[in-house]
GROMACS .gro file of C-alpha atoms in nm:
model
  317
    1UNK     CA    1  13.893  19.670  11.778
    2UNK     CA    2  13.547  19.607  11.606
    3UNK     CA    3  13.338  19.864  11.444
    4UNK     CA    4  13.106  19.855  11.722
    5UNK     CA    5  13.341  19.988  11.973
    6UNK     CA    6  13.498  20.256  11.736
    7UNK     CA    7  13.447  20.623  11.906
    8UNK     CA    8  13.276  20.841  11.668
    9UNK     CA    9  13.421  21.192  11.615
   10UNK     CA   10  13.171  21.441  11.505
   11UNK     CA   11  13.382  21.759  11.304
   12UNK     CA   12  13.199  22.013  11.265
   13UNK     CA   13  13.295  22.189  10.993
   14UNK     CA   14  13.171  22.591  10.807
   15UNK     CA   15  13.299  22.524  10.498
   16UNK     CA   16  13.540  22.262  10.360
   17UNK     CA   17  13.665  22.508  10.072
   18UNK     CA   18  13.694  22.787  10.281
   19UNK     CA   19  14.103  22.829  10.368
   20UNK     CA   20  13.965  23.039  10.738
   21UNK     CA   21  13.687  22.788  10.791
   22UNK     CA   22  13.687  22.667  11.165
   23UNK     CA   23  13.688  22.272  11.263
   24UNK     CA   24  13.605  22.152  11.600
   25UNK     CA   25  13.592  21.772  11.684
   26UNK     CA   26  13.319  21.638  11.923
   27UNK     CA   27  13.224  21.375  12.081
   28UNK     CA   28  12.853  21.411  12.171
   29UNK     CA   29  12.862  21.032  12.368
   30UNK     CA   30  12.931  20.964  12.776
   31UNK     CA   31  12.986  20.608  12.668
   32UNK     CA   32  13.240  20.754  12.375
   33UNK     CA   33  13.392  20.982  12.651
   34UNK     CA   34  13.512  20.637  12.944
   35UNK     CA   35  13.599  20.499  12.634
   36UNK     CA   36  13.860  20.799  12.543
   37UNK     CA   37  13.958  20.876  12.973
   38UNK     CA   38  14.066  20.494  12.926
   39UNK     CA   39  14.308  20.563  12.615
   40UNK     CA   40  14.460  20.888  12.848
   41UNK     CA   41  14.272  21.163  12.623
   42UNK     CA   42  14.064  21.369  12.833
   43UNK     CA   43  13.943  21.675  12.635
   44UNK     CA   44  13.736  21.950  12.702
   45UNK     CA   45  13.382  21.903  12.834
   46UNK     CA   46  13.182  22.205  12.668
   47UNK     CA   47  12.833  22.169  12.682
   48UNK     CA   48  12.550  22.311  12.876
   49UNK     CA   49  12.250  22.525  12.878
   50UNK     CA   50  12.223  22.883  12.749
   51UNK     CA   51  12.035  23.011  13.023
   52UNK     CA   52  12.204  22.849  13.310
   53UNK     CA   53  12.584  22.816  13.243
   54UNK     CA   54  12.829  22.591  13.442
   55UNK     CA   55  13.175  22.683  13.545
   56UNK     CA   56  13.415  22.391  13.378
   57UNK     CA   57  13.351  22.204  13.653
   58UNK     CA   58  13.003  22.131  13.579
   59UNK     CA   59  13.022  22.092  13.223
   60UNK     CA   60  12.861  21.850  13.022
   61UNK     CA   61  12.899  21.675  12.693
   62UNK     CA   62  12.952  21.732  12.427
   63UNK     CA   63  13.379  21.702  12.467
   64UNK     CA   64  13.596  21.901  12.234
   65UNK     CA   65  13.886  21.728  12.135
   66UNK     CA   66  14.227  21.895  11.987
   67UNK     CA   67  14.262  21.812  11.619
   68UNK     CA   68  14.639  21.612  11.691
   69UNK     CA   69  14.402  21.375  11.959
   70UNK     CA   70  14.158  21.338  11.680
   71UNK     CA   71  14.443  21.247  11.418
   72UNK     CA   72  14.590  20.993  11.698
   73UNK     CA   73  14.279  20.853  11.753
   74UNK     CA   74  14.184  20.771  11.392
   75UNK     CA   75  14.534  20.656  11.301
   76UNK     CA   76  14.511  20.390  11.572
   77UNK     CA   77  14.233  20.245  11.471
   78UNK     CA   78  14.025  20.394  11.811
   79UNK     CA   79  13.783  20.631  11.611
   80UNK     CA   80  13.562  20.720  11.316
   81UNK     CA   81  13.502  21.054  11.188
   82UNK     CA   82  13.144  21.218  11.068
   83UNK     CA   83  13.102  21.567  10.884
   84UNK     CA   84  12.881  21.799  10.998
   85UNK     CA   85  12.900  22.089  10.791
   86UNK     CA   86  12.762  22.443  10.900
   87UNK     CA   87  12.684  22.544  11.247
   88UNK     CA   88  12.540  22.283  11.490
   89UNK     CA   89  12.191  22.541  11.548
   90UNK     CA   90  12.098  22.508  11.190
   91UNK     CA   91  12.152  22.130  11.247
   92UNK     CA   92  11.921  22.102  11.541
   93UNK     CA   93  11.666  22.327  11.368
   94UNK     CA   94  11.638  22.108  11.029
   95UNK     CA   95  11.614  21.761  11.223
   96UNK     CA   96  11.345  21.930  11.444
   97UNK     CA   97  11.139  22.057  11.220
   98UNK     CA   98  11.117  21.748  11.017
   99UNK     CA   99  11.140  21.477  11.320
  100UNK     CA  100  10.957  21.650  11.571
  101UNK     CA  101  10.702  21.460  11.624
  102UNK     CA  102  10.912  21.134  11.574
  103UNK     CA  103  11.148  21.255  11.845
  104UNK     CA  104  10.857  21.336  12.085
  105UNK     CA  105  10.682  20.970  12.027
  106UNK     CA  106  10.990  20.798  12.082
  107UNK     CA  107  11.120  21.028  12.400
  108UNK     CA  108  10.742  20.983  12.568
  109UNK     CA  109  10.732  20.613  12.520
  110UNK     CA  110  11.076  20.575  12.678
  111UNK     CA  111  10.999  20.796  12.995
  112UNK     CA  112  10.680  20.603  13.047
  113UNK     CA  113  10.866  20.254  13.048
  114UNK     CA  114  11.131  20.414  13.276
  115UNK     CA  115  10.842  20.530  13.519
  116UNK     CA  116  10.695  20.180  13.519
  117UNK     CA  117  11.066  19.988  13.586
  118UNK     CA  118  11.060  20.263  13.864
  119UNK     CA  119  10.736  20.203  14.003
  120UNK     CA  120  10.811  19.836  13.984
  121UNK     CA  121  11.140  19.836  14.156
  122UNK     CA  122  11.044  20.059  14.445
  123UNK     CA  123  10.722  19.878  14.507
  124UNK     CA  124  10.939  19.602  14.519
  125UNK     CA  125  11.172  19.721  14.757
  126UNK     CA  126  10.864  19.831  14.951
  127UNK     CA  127  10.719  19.503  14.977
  128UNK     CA  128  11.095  19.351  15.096
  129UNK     CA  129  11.101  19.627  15.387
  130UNK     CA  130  10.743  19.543  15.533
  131UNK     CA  131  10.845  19.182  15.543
  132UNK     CA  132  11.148  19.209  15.737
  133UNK     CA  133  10.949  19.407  15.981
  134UNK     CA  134  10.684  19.133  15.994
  135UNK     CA  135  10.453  19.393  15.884
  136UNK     CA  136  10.258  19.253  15.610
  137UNK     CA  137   9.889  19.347  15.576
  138UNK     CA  138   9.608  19.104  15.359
  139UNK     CA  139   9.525  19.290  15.093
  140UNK     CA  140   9.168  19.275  15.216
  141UNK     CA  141   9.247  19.452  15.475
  142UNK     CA  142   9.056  19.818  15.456
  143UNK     CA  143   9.395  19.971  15.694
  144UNK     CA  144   9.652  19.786  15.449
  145UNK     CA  145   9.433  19.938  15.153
  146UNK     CA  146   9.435  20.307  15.267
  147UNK     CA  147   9.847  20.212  15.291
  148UNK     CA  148   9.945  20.130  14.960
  149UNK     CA  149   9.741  20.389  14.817
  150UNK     CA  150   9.961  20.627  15.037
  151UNK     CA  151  10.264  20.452  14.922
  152UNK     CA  152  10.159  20.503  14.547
  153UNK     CA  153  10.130  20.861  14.620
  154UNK     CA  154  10.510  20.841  14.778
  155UNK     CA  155  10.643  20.635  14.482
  156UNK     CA  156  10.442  20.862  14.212
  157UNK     CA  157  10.654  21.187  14.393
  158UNK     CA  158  10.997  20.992  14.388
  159UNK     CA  159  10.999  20.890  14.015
  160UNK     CA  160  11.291  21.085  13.810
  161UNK     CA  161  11.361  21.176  13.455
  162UNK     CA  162  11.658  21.020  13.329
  163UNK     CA  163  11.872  21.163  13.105
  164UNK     CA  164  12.023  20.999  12.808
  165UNK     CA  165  12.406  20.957  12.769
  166UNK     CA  166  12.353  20.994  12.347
  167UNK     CA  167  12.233  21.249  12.148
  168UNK     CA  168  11.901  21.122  12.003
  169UNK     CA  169  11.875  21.429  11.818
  170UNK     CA  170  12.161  21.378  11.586
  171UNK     CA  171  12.078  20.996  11.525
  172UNK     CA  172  11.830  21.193  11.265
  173UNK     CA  173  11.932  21.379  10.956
  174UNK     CA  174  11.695  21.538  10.692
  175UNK     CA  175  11.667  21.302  10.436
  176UNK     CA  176  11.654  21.484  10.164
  177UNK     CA  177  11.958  21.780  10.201
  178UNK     CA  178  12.166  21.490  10.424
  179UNK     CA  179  12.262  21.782  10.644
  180UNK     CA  180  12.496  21.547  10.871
  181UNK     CA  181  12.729  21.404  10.611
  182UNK     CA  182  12.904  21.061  10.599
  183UNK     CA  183  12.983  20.995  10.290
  184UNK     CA  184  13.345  21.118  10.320
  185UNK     CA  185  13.612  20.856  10.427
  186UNK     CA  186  13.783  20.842  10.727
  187UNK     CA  187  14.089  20.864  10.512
  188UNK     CA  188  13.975  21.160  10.334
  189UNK     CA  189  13.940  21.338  10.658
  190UNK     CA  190  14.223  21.287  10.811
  191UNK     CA  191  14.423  21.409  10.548
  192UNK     CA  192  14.188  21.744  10.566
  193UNK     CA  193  14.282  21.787  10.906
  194UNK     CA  194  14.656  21.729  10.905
  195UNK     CA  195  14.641  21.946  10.588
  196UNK     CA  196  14.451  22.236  10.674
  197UNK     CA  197  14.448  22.253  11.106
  198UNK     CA  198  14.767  22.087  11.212
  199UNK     CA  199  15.120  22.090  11.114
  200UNK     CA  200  15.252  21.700  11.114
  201UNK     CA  201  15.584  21.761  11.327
  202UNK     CA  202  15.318  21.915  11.559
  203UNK     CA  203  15.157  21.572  11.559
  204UNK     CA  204  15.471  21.401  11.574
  205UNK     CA  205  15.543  21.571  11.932
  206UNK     CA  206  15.208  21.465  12.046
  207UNK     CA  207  15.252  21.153  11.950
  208UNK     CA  208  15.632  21.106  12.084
  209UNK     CA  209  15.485  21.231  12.469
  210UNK     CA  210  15.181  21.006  12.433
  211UNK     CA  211  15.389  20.726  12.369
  212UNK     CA  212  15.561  20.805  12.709
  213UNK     CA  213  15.249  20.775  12.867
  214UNK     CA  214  15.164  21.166  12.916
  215UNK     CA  215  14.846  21.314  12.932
  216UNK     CA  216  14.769  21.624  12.715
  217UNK     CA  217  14.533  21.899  12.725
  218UNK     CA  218  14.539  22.195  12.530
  219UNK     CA  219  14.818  22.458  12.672
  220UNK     CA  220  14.709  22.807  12.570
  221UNK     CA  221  14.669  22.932  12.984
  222UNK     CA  222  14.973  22.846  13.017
  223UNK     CA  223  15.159  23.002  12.687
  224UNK     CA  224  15.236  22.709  12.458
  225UNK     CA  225  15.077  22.445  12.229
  226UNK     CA  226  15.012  22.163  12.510
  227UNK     CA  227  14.997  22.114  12.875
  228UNK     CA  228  15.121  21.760  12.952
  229UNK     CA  229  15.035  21.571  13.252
  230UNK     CA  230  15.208  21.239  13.423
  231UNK     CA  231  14.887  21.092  13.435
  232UNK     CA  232  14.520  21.157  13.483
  233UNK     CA  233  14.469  21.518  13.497
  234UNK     CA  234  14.272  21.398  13.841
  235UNK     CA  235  14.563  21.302  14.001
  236UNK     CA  236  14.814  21.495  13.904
  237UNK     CA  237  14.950  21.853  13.843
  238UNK     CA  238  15.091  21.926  13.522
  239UNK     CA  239  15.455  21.940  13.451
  240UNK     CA  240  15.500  21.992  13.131
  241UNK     CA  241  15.447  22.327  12.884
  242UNK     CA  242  15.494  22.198  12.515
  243UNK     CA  243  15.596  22.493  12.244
  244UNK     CA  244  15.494  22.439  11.877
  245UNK     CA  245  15.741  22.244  11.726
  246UNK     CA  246  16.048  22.360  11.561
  247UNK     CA  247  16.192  22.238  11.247
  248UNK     CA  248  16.515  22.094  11.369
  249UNK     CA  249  16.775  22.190  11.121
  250UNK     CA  250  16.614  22.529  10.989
  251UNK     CA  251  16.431  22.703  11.224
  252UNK     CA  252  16.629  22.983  11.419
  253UNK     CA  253  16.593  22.975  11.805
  254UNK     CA  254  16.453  23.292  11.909
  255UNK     CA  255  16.639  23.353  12.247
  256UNK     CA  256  16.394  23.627  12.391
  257UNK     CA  257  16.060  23.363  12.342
  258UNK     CA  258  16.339  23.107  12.456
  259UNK     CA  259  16.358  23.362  12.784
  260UNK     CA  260  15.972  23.458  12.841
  261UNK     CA  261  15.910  23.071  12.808
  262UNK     CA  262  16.130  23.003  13.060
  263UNK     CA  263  16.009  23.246  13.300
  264UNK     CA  264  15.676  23.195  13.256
  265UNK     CA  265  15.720  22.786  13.312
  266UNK     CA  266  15.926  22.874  13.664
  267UNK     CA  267  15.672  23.111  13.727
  268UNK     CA  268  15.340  22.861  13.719
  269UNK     CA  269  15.625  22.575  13.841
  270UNK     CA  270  15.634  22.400  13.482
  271UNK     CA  271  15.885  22.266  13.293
  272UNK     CA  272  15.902  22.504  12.922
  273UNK     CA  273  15.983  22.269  12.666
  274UNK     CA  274  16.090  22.291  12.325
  275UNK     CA  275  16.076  22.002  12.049
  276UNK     CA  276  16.175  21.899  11.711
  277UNK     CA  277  16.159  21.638  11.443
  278UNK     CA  278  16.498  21.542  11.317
  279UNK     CA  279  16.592  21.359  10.978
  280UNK     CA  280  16.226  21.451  10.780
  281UNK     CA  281  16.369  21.677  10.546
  282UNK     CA  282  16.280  21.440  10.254
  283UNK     CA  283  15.940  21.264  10.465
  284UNK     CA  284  15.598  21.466  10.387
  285UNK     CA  285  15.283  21.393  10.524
  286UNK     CA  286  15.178  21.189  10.236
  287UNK     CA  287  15.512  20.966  10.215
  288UNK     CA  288  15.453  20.906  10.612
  289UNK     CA  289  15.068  20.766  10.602
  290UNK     CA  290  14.997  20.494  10.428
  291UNK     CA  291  14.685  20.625  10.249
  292UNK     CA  292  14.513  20.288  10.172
  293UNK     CA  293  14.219  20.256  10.376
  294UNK     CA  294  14.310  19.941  10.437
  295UNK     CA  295  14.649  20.011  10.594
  296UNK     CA  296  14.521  20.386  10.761
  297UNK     CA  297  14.614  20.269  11.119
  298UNK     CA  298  15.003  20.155  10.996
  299UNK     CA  299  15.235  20.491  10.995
  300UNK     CA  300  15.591  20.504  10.797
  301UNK     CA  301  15.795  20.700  11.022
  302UNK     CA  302  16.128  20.562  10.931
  303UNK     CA  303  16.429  20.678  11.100
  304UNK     CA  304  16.204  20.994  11.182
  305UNK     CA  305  16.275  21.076  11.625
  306UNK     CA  306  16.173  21.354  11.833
  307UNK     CA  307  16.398  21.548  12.073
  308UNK     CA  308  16.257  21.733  12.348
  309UNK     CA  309  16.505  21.997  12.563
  310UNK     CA  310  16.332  22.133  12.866
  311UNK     CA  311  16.450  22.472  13.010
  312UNK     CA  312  16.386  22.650  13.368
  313UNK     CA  313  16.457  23.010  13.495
  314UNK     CA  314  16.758  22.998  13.676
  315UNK     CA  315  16.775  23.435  13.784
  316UNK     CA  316  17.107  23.617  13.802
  317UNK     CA  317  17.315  23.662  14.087
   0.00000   0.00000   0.00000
């Protein structure tokens, strides 16, 4: 896949030094998002306006993306990550200030050409319809005259704002404090995320039901790490509620969150599963990515497998 069609991943990011910082991948393209419904990721839409909010339904860009889809994505070769650092408002403040009038010049000069390609096309279309009806007028004609200028009046009503499918706004950055940072490596951030907001065996799960063609979405509603669908969350119910994962030969199984999990799948007619990564005891994180940039996409995993149990509610009696 060429550089061109790599999805960009926006993390936005409080502090990189801070241990309780908060990171939240975006994707702030429509283009970006067809691009990630075609690789079965679906995220959360999250955007829309302050004074006029949506129920999910409605929701726009940008789409929030869990940190393990992020990690897939990037490991794969699908995606490239850009820092943001501090909270988006202060963002959107700086570039305005500074590109204000840049932004305005370039947004007025692309609604007038999409007005004209409007006019032109309906005009156009006009013409076509009076023809097939065998009514065309000379243009001499004082009747045909006091027509178009009527039609003009109809076409001027009819013309629509577009909007844009990319942020212009963060295209821009202030040059002098580079507020939207992208000097850090893909590499480099990767190994921030899996470090800091993921556990790898978590990543390993996600990765062991996306190879099987699942669909996740993030499960807290429904008590566990991931929700996992048989296909597009569209089309299909989910069947699937995914628990953290467990380390497989020293974690104890706690039989009364065993229990509640189980009842609580039967109850919202889901499947509770549990998962673990066997034979890693000597893999880390660092052994199992190849950290050359040049081989980022290429994992190690070795004789490392995932097991999966699922458990139901069965009752007494």
């Amino acid at each position: 896949m060429g550089n061109s069609s790599l999805i960009c991943i926006r993390l936005i990011v409080n502090d990189l030094n801070d241990d309780e910082s908060t990171v939240c991948p975006m994707v702030f393209s429509v283009d970006d998002v067809l691009k990630l419904r075609k690789l079965g990721i679906c995220g959360i839409l999250s955007g829309t306006l302050p004074t006029a909010t949506q129920q999910n339904i409605f929701l726009s860009i940008p789409l929030k993306l869990m940190v393990e889809e992020t990690i897939w994505l990037v490991l794969h070769g699908y995606a490239k990550l850009d820092l943001i650092k501090g909270p988006m408002s202060r963002h959107f403040n700086s570039i305005l200030e500074s590109k204000s009038d840049q932004l305005w010049e370039i947004s007025r000069k692309k609604l007038l050409q999409s007005f004209e390609l409007q006019r032109e096309y309906k005009k156009e279309q006009h013409e076509l319809k009076l023809k097939q009806l065998g009514l065309e007028q000379s243009k001499n004609d004082v009747s045909a005259t006091s027509s178009s200028n009527d039609n003009n009046k109809f076409i001027e009503s009819s013309l629509f704002v577009e909007t844009s499918n990319v942020s212009s706004i963060l295209d821009y950055s202030v040059d002098e404090k580079r507020e939207i940072t992208k000097s850090s490596t893909s590499t480099d951030l990767l190994h921030y995320l899996i470090t800091n907001y993921s556990t790898w065996n978590n990543y390993l799960l996600y990765q062991s039901l996306k190879e099987q063609s699942y669909v996740m979405l993030p499960g807290g509603r429904f008590g566990g790490l991931y929700i996992a669908y048989p296909g597009d969350p569209l089309r299909y119910h989910s069947h699937l509620t995914i628990d953290s994962a467990l380390d497989y030969y020293n974690d104890p199984i706690d039989f009364i969150s065993l229990t509640s999990g189980a009842r609580l799948g039967t109850a919202v007619k889901k499947l509770w599963v549990i998962g673990g990564v066997k034979e890693n005891k000597n893999h880390t994180m660092n052994e199992t990515i190849n950290v050359e940039d040049s081989g980022l996409h290429s994992l190690k995993l070795g004789t490392i497998t995932t097991s999966f149990f699922s458990i139901e509610w069965a009752g007494f009696g």
